[in-house]
Each structure stands twice: as structure tokens, then as C-alpha cells.
Coordinates of C-alpha atoms and ligand atoms in Angstrom, one line a residue:
X20 CA 11.0 123.4 38.9
X21 CA 14.9 122.6 39.3
X22 CA 15.8 120.3 42.1
X23 CA 19.2 120.9 43.7
X24 CA 21.0 117.4 43.6
X25 CA 21.1 116.0 39.9
X26 CA 19.7 112.5 39.0
X27 CA 22.3 110.3 37.8
X28 CA 21.3 108.4 34.8
X29 CA 23.7 105.3 34.3
X30 CA 24.2 104.6 30.5
X31 CA 23.4 106.5 27.3
X32 CA 21.7 103.9 25.1
X33 CA 18.0 104.2 24.2
X34 CA 16.7 103.9 27.5
X35 CA 19.3 106.5 29.2
X36 CA 18.7 108.9 26.6
X37 CA 15.1 108.8 26.9
X38 CA 15.0 108.9 30.5
X39 CA 17.6 111.7 30.6
X40 CA 15.3 113.8 28.1
X41 CA 12.3 113.1 30.1
X42 CA 13.9 114.0 33.5
X43 CA 15.2 117.3 32.2
X44 CA 11.9 118.1 30.8
X45 CA 10.2 117.5 34.1
X46 CA 12.7 120.1 35.8
X47 CA 15.5 117.8 37.0
X48 CA 19.3 118.3 36.7
X49 CA 20.8 115.2 35.2
X50 CA 24.2 113.6 35.0
X51 CA 24.3 111.2 32.3
X52 CA 27.1 108.7 32.8
X53 CA 28.2 106.7 30.0
X54 CA 30.9 104.0 30.2
X55 CA 31.6 103.9 26.5
X56 CA 33.4 106.8 24.6
X57 CA 30.1 107.5 22.5
X58 CA 26.2 107.5 23.3
X59 CA 23.9 105.0 21.8
X60 CA 25.0 101.7 23.3
X61 CA 23.3 98.9 21.2
X62 CA 21.6 101.1 18.9
X63 CA 24.5 102.9 17.4
X64 CA 26.8 102.7 14.4
X65 CA 30.6 103.0 13.9
X66 CA 32.3 103.9 10.6
X67 CA 35.3 101.4 9.6
X68 CA 37.2 101.9 6.5
X69 CA 34.2 103.6 4.9
X70 CA 31.6 101.1 6.0
X71 CA 28.9 102.1 8.5
X72 CA 28.5 99.1 10.7
X73 CA 25.7 98.7 13.4
X74 CA 26.6 98.2 17.0
X75 CA 23.9 96.0 17.9
X76 CA 20.3 96.3 16.4
X77 CA 19.8 96.0 12.9
X78 CA 16.4 97.0 12.1
X79 CA 13.5 98.7 13.6
X80 CA 10.3 96.8 14.3
X81 CA 7.1 98.2 15.7
X82 CA 7.8 101.8 14.4
X83 CA 4.6 103.2 15.8
X84 CA 5.6 102.5 19.4
X85 CA 8.8 104.3 18.6
X86 CA 7.1 107.3 17.3
X87 CA 4.9 107.2 20.1
X88 CA 7.8 107.2 22.8
X89 CA 9.5 110.1 20.8
X90 CA 6.1 111.9 20.9
X91 CA 6.0 111.6 24.7
X92 CA 9.4 113.5 24.9
X93 CA 7.9 116.2 22.6
X94 CA 9.9 114.9 19.4
X95 CA 8.7 114.3 16.1
X96 CA 10.5 111.1 14.9
X97 CA 9.8 111.7 11.2
X98 CA 11.1 115.2 11.5
X99 CA 14.2 113.9 13.3
X100 CA 15.2 110.9 11.0
X101 CA 13.7 109.1 7.9
X102 CA 12.7 105.6 8.6
X103 CA 12.9 103.7 5.3
X104 CA 10.5 100.5 5.0
X105 CA 12.3 97.5 3.8
X106 CA 10.5 96.5 0.7
X107 CA 11.9 92.9 0.8
X108 CA 12.5 92.1 4.2
X109 CA 13.1 88.3 4.3
X110 CA 14.0 85.5 1.9
X111 CA 14.3 82.1 3.2
X112 CA 15.9 79.3 1.0
X113 CA 14.6 75.9 1.9
X114 CA 16.3 72.5 1.5
X115 CA 14.3 71.6 -1.8
X116 CA 15.7 74.7 -3.4
X117 CA 12.5 76.9 -2.9
X118 CA 12.6 80.4 -1.8
X119 CA 10.0 81.9 0.4
X120 CA 9.5 85.7 0.3
X121 CA 7.9 87.2 3.3
X122 CA 6.7 90.8 3.7
X123 CA 3.0 91.4 4.4
X124 CA 0.4 88.8 4.3
X125 CA -0.7 89.3 0.7
X126 CA 2.4 89.9 -0.8
X127 CA 4.3 86.8 0.6
X128 CA 5.1 84.4 -2.1
X129 CA 6.9 81.0 -2.9
X130 CA 9.3 80.4 -5.6
X131 CA 10.0 76.8 -6.6
X132 CA 8.2 73.5 -6.9
X133 CA 4.4 73.7 -6.3
X134 CA 5.0 77.7 -6.1
X135 CA 1.2 78.4 -6.7
X136 CA -0.3 76.1 -4.1
X137 CA 2.4 76.7 -1.5
X138 CA 2.0 80.7 -2.0
X139 CA -1.7 80.1 -1.4
X140 CA -0.8 78.1 1.9
X141 CA 1.5 80.8 3.0
X142 CA -0.7 83.7 2.3
X143 CA -3.8 81.8 3.8
X144 CA -1.7 80.9 7.0
X145 CA -0.4 84.4 7.4
X146 CA -3.9 85.9 7.1
X147 CA -5.2 83.5 9.6
X148 CA -2.3 84.5 12.0
X149 CA -3.2 88.0 11.6
X150 CA -6.9 87.4 12.4
X151 CA -5.9 85.4 15.5
X152 CA -3.0 87.6 16.7
X153 CA -3.5 91.1 15.1
X154 CA -5.9 92.1 18.0
X155 CA -3.2 90.8 20.5
X156 CA -0.6 92.7 18.8
X157 CA -2.6 95.9 18.6
X158 CA -3.6 95.9 22.1
X159 CA 0.1 95.1 23.3
X160 CA 1.4 98.0 21.1
X161 CA -1.3 100.4 22.1
X162 CA -2.4 99.6 25.4
X163 CA 0.2 97.6 27.3
X164 CA 3.7 98.0 26.3
X165 CA 3.6 101.9 26.9
X166 CA 2.5 101.4 30.5
X167 CA 4.1 100.5 33.7
X168 CA 3.1 96.9 33.8
X169 CA 0.5 95.7 36.6
X170 CA -1.0 92.3 36.7
X171 CA -4.4 93.8 36.6
X172 CA -3.9 96.0 33.6
X173 CA -2.3 92.8 31.7
X174 CA -5.3 90.7 32.9
X175 CA -7.9 93.3 31.9
X176 CA -6.4 94.0 28.5
X177 CA -5.0 90.4 27.5
X178 CA -7.2 88.2 29.7
X179 CA -9.3 87.0 26.8
X180 CA -6.3 86.1 24.8
X181 CA -4.5 84.2 27.4
X182 CA -5.7 80.7 26.1
X183 CA -3.8 81.4 22.6
X184 CA -0.6 82.4 24.4
X185 CA 0.1 79.1 25.8
X186 CA 2.4 76.7 24.2
X187 CA 5.2 77.2 21.8
X188 CA 5.6 78.8 18.3
X189 CA 6.2 75.6 16.6
X190 CA 2.6 74.2 17.2
X191 CA 1.2 77.6 16.3
X192 CA 2.9 77.5 13.0
X193 CA 2.1 73.9 12.3
X194 CA -1.5 74.8 12.9
X195 CA -1.6 77.5 10.3
X196 CA 0.5 76.2 7.7
X197 CA 0.2 72.7 6.5
X198 CA 3.4 72.7 4.5
X199 CA 6.8 71.9 6.1
X200 CA 8.7 74.1 3.8
X201 CA 6.6 77.0 4.6
X202 CA 6.6 76.3 8.3
X203 CA 10.4 76.4 8.1
X204 CA 10.4 79.7 6.3
X205 CA 7.8 81.2 8.7
X206 CA 9.7 80.1 11.9
X207 CA 13.0 81.3 10.5
X208 CA 11.6 84.9 11.0
X209 CA 12.1 84.3 14.7
X210 CA 15.8 83.1 14.3
X211 CA 16.9 86.3 15.9
X212 CA 15.5 85.2 19.3
X213 CA 18.1 82.7 19.6
X214 CA 15.6 80.2 20.8
X215 CA 14.4 77.1 18.8
X216 CA 10.7 77.2 17.8
X217 CA 9.9 74.4 20.0
X218 CA 11.2 76.1 23.1
X219 CA 10.0 79.7 22.0
X220 CA 6.9 80.6 24.0
X221 CA 4.0 81.2 21.6
X222 CA 3.6 84.8 22.5
X223 CA 6.9 85.4 20.6
X224 CA 4.9 85.2 17.4
X225 CA 4.6 88.9 18.0
X226 CA 7.9 89.2 16.2
X227 CA 6.2 87.8 13.1
X228 CA 3.2 90.0 13.6
X229 CA 5.4 93.1 13.8
X230 CA 6.4 92.3 10.2
X231 CA 3.0 91.6 8.9
X232 CA 1.5 94.7 10.7
X233 CA 3.9 97.4 10.4
X234 CA 6.9 96.1 8.2
X235 CA 10.5 96.4 9.3
X236 CA 12.4 99.7 8.7
X237 CA 15.9 101.2 8.7
X238 CA 16.7 104.7 9.7
X239 CA 18.7 106.6 7.0
X240 CA 22.3 106.6 8.1
X241 CA 22.1 103.5 9.9
X242 CA 20.6 102.4 13.4
X243 CA 22.5 105.3 15.2
X244 CA 20.3 107.8 13.8
X245 CA 17.7 106.9 16.3
X246 CA 20.0 107.6 19.3
X247 CA 21.7 110.5 17.7
X248 CA 18.3 112.2 17.6
X249 CA 17.8 111.5 21.2
X250 CA 21.2 112.8 22.1
X251 CA 20.8 116.0 20.0
X252 CA 17.7 116.7 21.9
X253 CA 19.2 116.6 25.3
X254 CA 18.6 120.0 27.0
X255 CA 22.0 121.6 28.0
X256 CA 23.2 122.5 30.5
X257 CA 20.4 120.7 32.5
X258 CA 22.0 117.3 31.2
X259 CA 25.7 117.0 31.9
X260 CA 26.9 114.1 29.7
X261 CA 30.0 112.3 31.0
X262 CA 31.2 109.9 28.1
X263 CA 33.9 107.5 29.2
X264 CA 32.8 107.6 32.7
X265 CA 31.5 104.3 34.0
X266 CA 29.6 104.2 37.3
X267 CA 31.7 101.7 39.6
X268 CA 29.4 101.9 42.5
X269 CA 26.0 102.9 43.8
X270 CA 26.1 104.0 47.3
X271 CA 23.2 103.2 49.6
X272 CA 23.0 104.1 53.3
X273 CA 20.2 104.5 55.6
X274 CA 18.2 102.4 53.3
X275 CA 18.3 104.9 50.4
X276 CA 20.3 105.9 47.4
X277 CA 23.1 108.4 48.5
X278 CA 25.4 108.9 45.6
X279 CA 27.5 107.3 42.7
X280 CA 31.1 106.8 42.3
X281 CA 32.4 107.4 38.8
X282 CA 35.5 105.6 37.1
X283 CA 37.7 108.8 37.6
X284 CA 37.1 108.8 41.3
X285 CA 34.7 111.6 41.5
X286 CA 31.7 110.9 43.7
X287 CA 28.4 112.5 42.8
X288 CA 26.0 112.8 45.7
X289 CA 22.4 112.2 44.7
X290 CA 19.2 110.9 46.0
X291 CA 18.0 109.6 42.5
X292 CA 19.8 107.0 40.4
X293 CA 18.1 105.5 37.2
X294 CA 20.2 102.8 36.0
X295 CA 19.9 101.5 32.4
X296 CA 22.8 99.1 32.4
X297 CA 21.7 95.5 32.9
X298 CA 19.9 94.6 36.2
X299 CA 22.2 91.8 36.8
X300 CA 25.0 94.2 36.6
X301 CA 23.4 96.6 39.0
X302 CA 22.8 93.8 41.5
X303 CA 26.0 91.9 41.2
X304 CA 28.6 94.7 40.5
X305 CA 27.3 98.2 41.5
X306 CA 25.3 97.7 44.6
X307 CA 26.7 97.0 48.1
X308 CA 26.0 93.4 48.8
X309 CA 24.0 94.1 52.1
X310 CA 21.6 96.3 50.3
X311 CA 20.0 94.1 47.9
X312 CA 16.4 93.7 48.0
X313 CA 15.2 90.2 48.0
X314 CA 13.0 90.6 44.7
X315 CA 16.0 91.8 42.9
X316 CA 18.2 88.9 44.2
X317 CA 15.5 86.4 43.2
X318 CA 15.2 87.8 39.8
X319 CA 19.1 87.9 39.3
X320 CA 19.3 84.1 40.3
X321 CA 16.3 82.8 38.3
X322 CA 15.8 85.1 35.1
X323 CA 17.3 83.3 32.1
X324 CA 20.0 85.2 30.2
X325 CA 19.4 85.5 26.5
X326 CA 21.7 84.0 23.9
X327 CA 25.3 85.0 23.1
X328 CA 26.9 85.2 19.7
X329 CA 29.8 86.1 17.6
X330 CA 29.0 89.1 15.6
X331 CA 30.8 89.0 12.1
X332 CA 30.4 92.2 10.0
X333 CA 31.8 92.3 6.4
X334 CA 32.6 95.2 4.3
X335 CA 32.5 93.7 0.6
X336 CA 32.8 94.4 -3.0
X337 CA 30.9 92.5 -5.3
X338 CA 27.6 91.2 -3.6
X339 CA 25.3 93.8 -5.2
X340 CA 23.1 91.2 -6.4
X341 CA 19.4 91.8 -5.7
X342 CA 17.9 90.0 -2.8
X343 CA 16.3 90.5 0.7
X344 CA 17.5 92.4 3.5
X345 CA 17.6 89.2 5.6
X346 CA 18.6 86.0 3.8
X347 CA 18.1 82.7 5.5
X348 CA 19.2 79.4 4.6
X349 CA 17.2 76.9 6.9
X350 CA 16.5 73.4 7.6
X351 CA 13.0 72.1 8.6
X352 CA 11.5 73.8 11.5
X353 CA 12.2 70.8 13.8
X354 CA 15.9 71.1 13.1
X355 CA 16.3 74.8 13.3
X356 CA 17.8 74.5 16.9
X357 CA 20.9 73.4 15.1
X358 CA 21.4 77.1 13.9
X359 CA 21.5 78.2 17.6
X360 CA 24.5 75.7 18.5
X361 CA 28.1 76.2 17.7
X362 CA 29.0 74.1 14.8
X363 CA 32.1 71.9 14.4
X364 CA 32.1 72.4 10.7
X365 CA 31.0 75.1 8.1
X366 CA 27.3 75.2 8.7
X367 CA 24.9 74.4 5.8
X368 CA 22.5 76.7 7.6
X369 CA 23.0 80.4 7.9
X370 CA 21.3 83.7 8.2
X371 CA 22.6 87.1 7.5
X372 CA 21.6 90.7 6.8
X373 CA 22.6 93.1 4.0
X374 CA 21.8 96.6 5.2
X375 CA 23.3 98.0 2.2
X376 CA 20.3 96.6 0.1
X377 CA 18.1 99.0 1.8
X378 CA 20.6 101.8 2.3
X379 CA 23.4 101.8 -0.4
X380 CA 25.1 104.7 1.2
X381 CA 26.2 102.8 4.4
X382 CA 29.2 101.6 2.1
X383 CA 31.0 103.2 -0.9
X384 CA 29.6 102.7 -4.6
X385 CA 29.6 99.2 -5.5
X386 CA 30.2 98.0 -2.1
X387 CA 28.0 96.2 0.5
X388 CA 27.7 95.3 4.1
X389 CA 27.0 91.7 5.3
X390 CA 26.3 91.1 8.8
X391 CA 25.9 87.8 10.5
X392 CA 25.8 86.4 14.0
X393 CA 27.4 83.0 14.9
X394 CA 26.1 81.1 17.8
X395 CA 28.3 81.1 20.9
X396 CA 27.0 78.2 23.0
X397 CA 28.7 75.6 25.2
X398 CA 30.0 78.1 27.8
X399 CA 28.8 79.1 31.3
X400 CA 30.2 82.4 31.3
X401 CA 31.5 85.1 28.8
X402 CA 34.9 84.5 30.5
X403 CA 34.9 81.0 29.3
X404 CA 34.8 82.1 25.6
X405 CA 38.6 81.9 23.9
X406 CA 40.1 83.8 21.1
X407 CA 40.4 80.2 19.5
X408 CA 36.7 79.9 19.7
X409 CA 36.2 83.3 18.0
X410 CA 38.7 82.3 15.2
X411 CA 36.8 79.0 14.5
X412 CA 33.4 80.7 14.4
X413 CA 34.8 83.3 12.0
X414 CA 36.5 80.6 9.8
X415 CA 33.6 78.3 9.7
X416 CA 30.9 81.1 9.0
X417 CA 32.8 83.0 6.4
X418 CA 33.5 79.6 4.7
X419 CA 29.7 78.9 4.7
X420 CA 29.0 82.4 3.5
X421 CA 31.3 82.1 0.5
X422 CA 29.7 78.8 -0.4
X423 CA 26.3 80.7 -0.5
X424 CA 28.0 83.7 -2.1
X425 CA 30.6 82.8 -4.4
X426 CA 31.6 86.2 -5.5
X427 CA 32.3 87.5 -1.9
X428 CA 35.3 89.8 -1.9
X429 CA 36.0 90.8 1.7
X430 CA 37.6 94.2 2.2
X431 CA 37.0 94.7 5.9
X432 CA 36.0 92.5 8.7
X433 CA 34.7 93.5 12.1
X434 CA 34.3 90.8 14.9
X435 CA 32.7 91.0 18.2
X436 CA 32.7 88.0 20.6
X437 CA 31.1 87.4 23.8
X438 CA 34.0 88.6 25.8
X439 CA 33.9 91.8 23.8
X440 CA 30.3 92.0 24.2
X441 CA 30.7 91.5 28.0
X442 CA 33.7 94.0 28.2
X443 CA 34.0 97.1 26.0
X444 CA 30.3 96.8 24.9
X445 CA 29.1 96.3 28.6
X446 CA 26.4 93.5 28.0
X447 CA 26.3 91.4 31.0
X448 CA 27.8 88.2 30.4
X449 CA 27.9 88.7 26.7
X450 CA 24.0 88.1 26.5
X451 CA 22.7 90.1 23.7
X452 CA 19.2 90.9 24.8
X453 CA 19.9 90.6 28.5
X454 CA 16.9 88.3 29.5
X455 CA 15.7 85.6 27.3
X456 CA 12.9 86.5 24.7
X457 CA 9.6 85.3 26.1
X458 CA 10.3 85.6 29.8
X459 CA 7.4 86.5 31.8
X460 CA 7.2 90.2 32.6
X461 CA 7.2 89.4 36.3
X462 CA 10.6 87.9 35.9
X463 CA 12.1 91.0 34.4
X464 CA 13.6 93.6 36.8
X465 CA 11.4 96.1 38.1
X466 CA 11.5 99.8 37.5
X467 CA 11.2 100.4 41.2
X468 CA 14.2 98.6 42.5
X469 CA 12.9 98.2 46.0
X470 CA 15.7 100.6 47.3
X471 CA 14.2 104.2 47.6
X472 CA 15.7 106.5 45.0
X473 CA 17.0 103.7 42.8
X474 CA 15.1 103.0 39.5
X475 CA 16.0 100.5 36.8
X476 CA 15.3 100.8 33.0
X477 CA 16.7 99.3 29.9
X478 CA 16.3 96.1 28.1
X479 CA 16.4 93.9 31.4
X480 CA 13.3 95.7 32.5
X481 CA 9.8 95.8 31.1
X482 CA 9.0 96.1 28.2
X483 CA 12.1 94.2 27.6
X484 CA 14.8 94.1 24.6
X485 CA 14.3 96.1 21.2
X486 CA 14.6 99.4 20.0
X487 CA 11.2 100.8 20.5
X488 CA 10.7 99.0 23.9
X489 CA 14.0 100.2 25.5
X490 CA 12.8 103.7 24.9
X491 CA 9.5 102.9 26.8
X492 CA 11.5 101.2 29.6
X493 CA 13.2 104.7 30.3
X494 CA 10.2 106.6 30.1
X495 CA 8.3 104.2 32.5
X496 CA 11.2 104.2 35.0
X497 CA 11.0 108.1 35.0
X498 CA 7.1 107.9 35.5
X499 CA 7.8 105.7 38.4
X500 CA 10.4 108.1 39.9
X501 CA 8.2 111.3 39.6
X502 CA 5.2 109.5 40.9
X503 CA 7.0 108.4 44.0
X504 CA 8.4 112.0 44.6
X505 CA 4.9 113.5 44.2
X506 CA 3.6 110.9 46.7
X507 CA 6.4 111.8 49.1
X508 CA 5.5 115.5 48.5
Ligands
FAD610 C1 23.6 92.3 18.6 C2 22.4 92.9 18.9 C3 21.4 92.9 17.8 C4 20.1 93.4 18.1 N1 19.0 93.5 17.1 C5 18.0 94.2 17.3 C6 17.1 94.6 16.3 O1 17.3 94.3 15.1 N2 16.1 95.3 16.5 C7 15.6 95.5 17.8 O2 14.7 96.3 18.0 N3 16.4 95.4 18.9 C8 17.6 94.6 18.6 N4 18.6 94.4 19.7 C9 18.0 94.8 21.2 C10 18.3 96.5 21.2 O3 19.2 96.7 20.5 C11 18.4 96.6 22.7 O4 17.5 96.0 23.4 C12 18.5 98.1 23.0 O5 19.2 98.9 22.2 C13 18.9 98.4 24.4 O6 19.0 99.6 24.9 P1 19.3 99.9 26.3 O7 19.4 101.5 26.5 O8 18.3 99.1 27.4 O9 20.8 99.4 26.7 P2 22.1 99.6 25.9 O10 22.0 99.9 24.4 O11 23.0 98.3 26.3 O12 22.7 100.8 26.8 C14 23.1 100.8 28.1 C15 24.5 101.7 28.0 O13 24.9 101.7 29.4 C16 26.4 101.7 29.3 N5 26.9 101.2 30.5 C17 26.9 99.8 31.0 N6 27.5 99.7 32.2 C18 27.7 101.0 32.6 C19 28.1 101.6 33.7 N7 28.7 100.9 34.9 N8 28.4 102.9 33.9 C20 27.9 103.9 32.9 N9 27.5 103.3 31.6 C21 27.1 101.9 31.4 C22 26.8 100.9 28.1 O14 27.9 101.3 27.5 C23 25.5 101.4 27.3 O15 25.8 102.5 26.4 C24 19.8 93.9 19.5 C25 20.6 93.9 20.3 C26 21.9 93.3 20.3 C27 23.1 93.4 21.4

């Protein structure tokens, strides 16, 4: 069945590409409008001087969910791309000189003082966490995240686990690991959240469970291989891809969607828009002010933005020494909040990734890529961030990195600060994950916007930020649209 007016999908990241594929396969014509010059959004790569840098996501967690999302589209993930399991995903260097290696529960180990007893504490604690949280993880991945969220579904599937979901990750970690050094290394796995362990909701231990249950993975060729596969699969000419075409306005009249206005002035008439750009952006910048449903206005006002950062990516020579993919130098768990604050001098505590440790071909022979995120705090809006702040963040963090890696020889540097994340990268206010990790699902933007014909997807909607989850947000928004159409006949 081909419907006359096209569905307009806003944004060609993971959510938009998944949605466009699902819609076309359901018989809809689609216009896929992407503001940037290329598809992929926060899951893409760019080659600079022979180095393949990520434009956002640095690894794939929960590959089973990604595989299942691809399968829903009729795609075999493993035939489209090669996911490489990261053999040595995380090493954390502690204040006493110990190094904690984290991978699976039974291969984790501690190197340094009291290595044997601390390795036992580590492995025992990880096994305990798996017993407590493994069932929650599997229920989430198999039964909750792939479905449109409803309170009943969540209560039915997760109700019995609710007591353990209260509190914060610090107490959970203290409870399982009676050694402060081991605690520091375990909580460091969740540094990517941008939230200190004492403020991070206990449910976010799922980030560690993802490592223990399924490991972390890199697609051969870099993170862009995931969105490249979805892009290749778009059926043409049913999907009309417009790159470099931002949607400037979503028209609403008579209480429903009527069309969109593109950056070049073209107006596309449509009764269906599926927007995968941030829900904040849709409400604040794309919809006519008088048309905003109360629920969207409330979420916009109350939902906490995720953290901001300066992305510093280095193309290097001479750092090919063996080591883990993620390297952390961390203080005690109670002090890790410092790693999320903008420092005034070169920080002692630092975290970076080396994608070339897993995929050497991302750089030339004998070369490496080092990526790190410097915290960008102390501002209210992305516009408050200044070039001086970027210079300072880069200077202090590169100095800190050189202290930790004396042989570092930087050939190329690419820096993206909050203004650039908000501007050319189109992330609302430069907030990396849109809405803060651990925010309750009812505070995310809904797939059904409340305006007939307008559907929302992407990382500010359920199931939230992440490579595998963003795909499902697109699929769920399409399901909601198709269901509503069927209901209306
Ligand atoms: C720095 C960073 C690191 C991350 N690390 C990880 C990680 O290691 N692992 C992980 O699983 N997840 C990670 N994430 C999260 C993950 O990358 C995202 O949640 C996911 O890629 C979001 O996909 P999306 O389709 O929702 O949004 P996006 O990828 O942001 O796609 C939205 C698209 O819409 C376009 N757009 C915006 N406004 C308009 C408009 N008006 N008109 C037309 N187009 C528009 C944008 O250009 C963009 O291409 C990271 C994110 C960031 C930013």
C-alpha cells in the first residue's frame, strides 16, 4: 500500500534511519530530511588526516538489542557489519598504583598490592551483582526496552525488582565490594554517564551489567558502520533523502500536522512527521508556540539535560603500547564527582579511550587514536561556553594526558566543544545524551506527541540514549504511527 503524501522523518541518525526503513517497508513514501551533510548523527565517523574519528558514540553495548532491532527491519546485523568484541575493555589505575582490569565477572583481576585477595573481592562482588541484576538486565533487554513503554508493562515485568532499583549506585557498589580501591574501579565503569556515583540512580548499574553480560563491541571500520548499514538498506526511491536540509518548522493547523518547512524554503505537505531531533528542539524551535500540548511543555520544563563536554580527539604516533580500550585514572569513589567538574589545573584524574587498540586500521600503521571528554560545567546554556574555555580545557587535558603517556606524539587534533555540539552537531544545548541518564521513562518525551500526526523518536524518547536503544525508539515511534492510522481506518 503506497500512501500519497510522504511521511517526513526529521534527522538521519540511528532513530531516523531505522524509522525511515520501517516506514518504507510498511508501504509509506518517506522524505528523510537531515540537517547535516551526511547521515549517521551521533553514530558516525569522519576521516581526518588519515585518522577515522567517531562523531559521538565510542562503543556498542547490548549488541543483542541492536541485532534484534536490525532483525525487525529484515536486516541481519552480522551480515551487514562485523562487531568486534573488545577483549580488554577497561583498566582503572588507582591512587595506590594498583590497576583493576574489568571484563567479564570471572576474568576481572587486580594488579598491585594484595592482588590476590582484591581479585577475589572483585570477582566475588561482580558475581553477586550478576546474580542480583542479571535477571533485571535480561528482562529489560528482552521484554521491556523493545516495546512501547506502558506503566502496566513495566510493573508486570519489573515490579518484583523495584525494591533493588531504589537508591544510588554508590551504596550498591559499597555493598558488593568491601574494598575502596575495587569500589573506585567499578564505579569508574559508569563515568560515561556524567553523573557522580552518589547521584546516579541505582538502575544505571545496568551499564556495568551490559559489560558483564554481553561485553563491549566495536564495529569494524568505526561506529559509522552501524548507520552506514541502515543507510544502505533504505529502499529508493520510496525514501527521498535530503542531506543538508534542516527542517525549520513543523506546521500545525486545525489541531493536526499539515507540513514542514525545509531550510531551502521548500514546504512539504504531509499529515505525518516523525521527528528524531531532540524533543526539546521540537517544542522550543520547530512547533508553533500555540500548538504545544501540555505534557510536552511539562517535560520540556522539568526533564534534566544530560551533561556537556569538550570532545578532544587525537591522532598520534608512538602510543601503541598494550593496554585496555578504556583507560581510567581515578580517585576513590566518593571523589569521582571531581572528574565531572571543569578543573582549574591539569587534572590528576582522567579517562580516555583508544579505539585503535581494538581496530588498528582506524589509523595508519604505527599510529593511534586517543579520545577523551573534558567536562564542560559551570554554564547555563551552550551559548555561555567561550573559545577561551575550550582552549583551557584542551590545554589542561592534553597536559594531563602527556603526564600519563610520556611518549605521546600528537599529529592531528579534533576538538568539538558545547557550542559546536549545539550548532553543527545539532545536539540541543550541547547536552550529549539529551536527557540525563537514569531519568524515569515518564519524564522522557513520548512517541505520541499529543498532536495528531506528530511522532517523536530519538535519544530524548524511550528507551533513551545509546546506540541500540536509539534504533528501538525509531521502531516504536513507527509502531505508534501505524497503530493510530489503523485505528482511524
Ligand atoms: C559524545 C557522545 C558519545 C556517546 N557515546 C556512546 C557510546 O559509547 N555508546 C552508546 O551506546 N551511545 C553513546 N552515545 C549516545 C548515542 O550515540 C546516541 O544516543 C544515539 O546515537 C542517538 O541517535 P539519535 O538518532 O537519537 O540522534 P542523533 O544521532 O543525534 O540523530 C539526529 C539527527 O537529526 C539531525 N537533525 C537535528 N535537527 C534537525 C533538523 N531541524 N532538521 C533535520 N535534521 C536535524 C542531526 O543532524 C542528526 O543527524 C554517545 C553520544 C554522544 C553525543
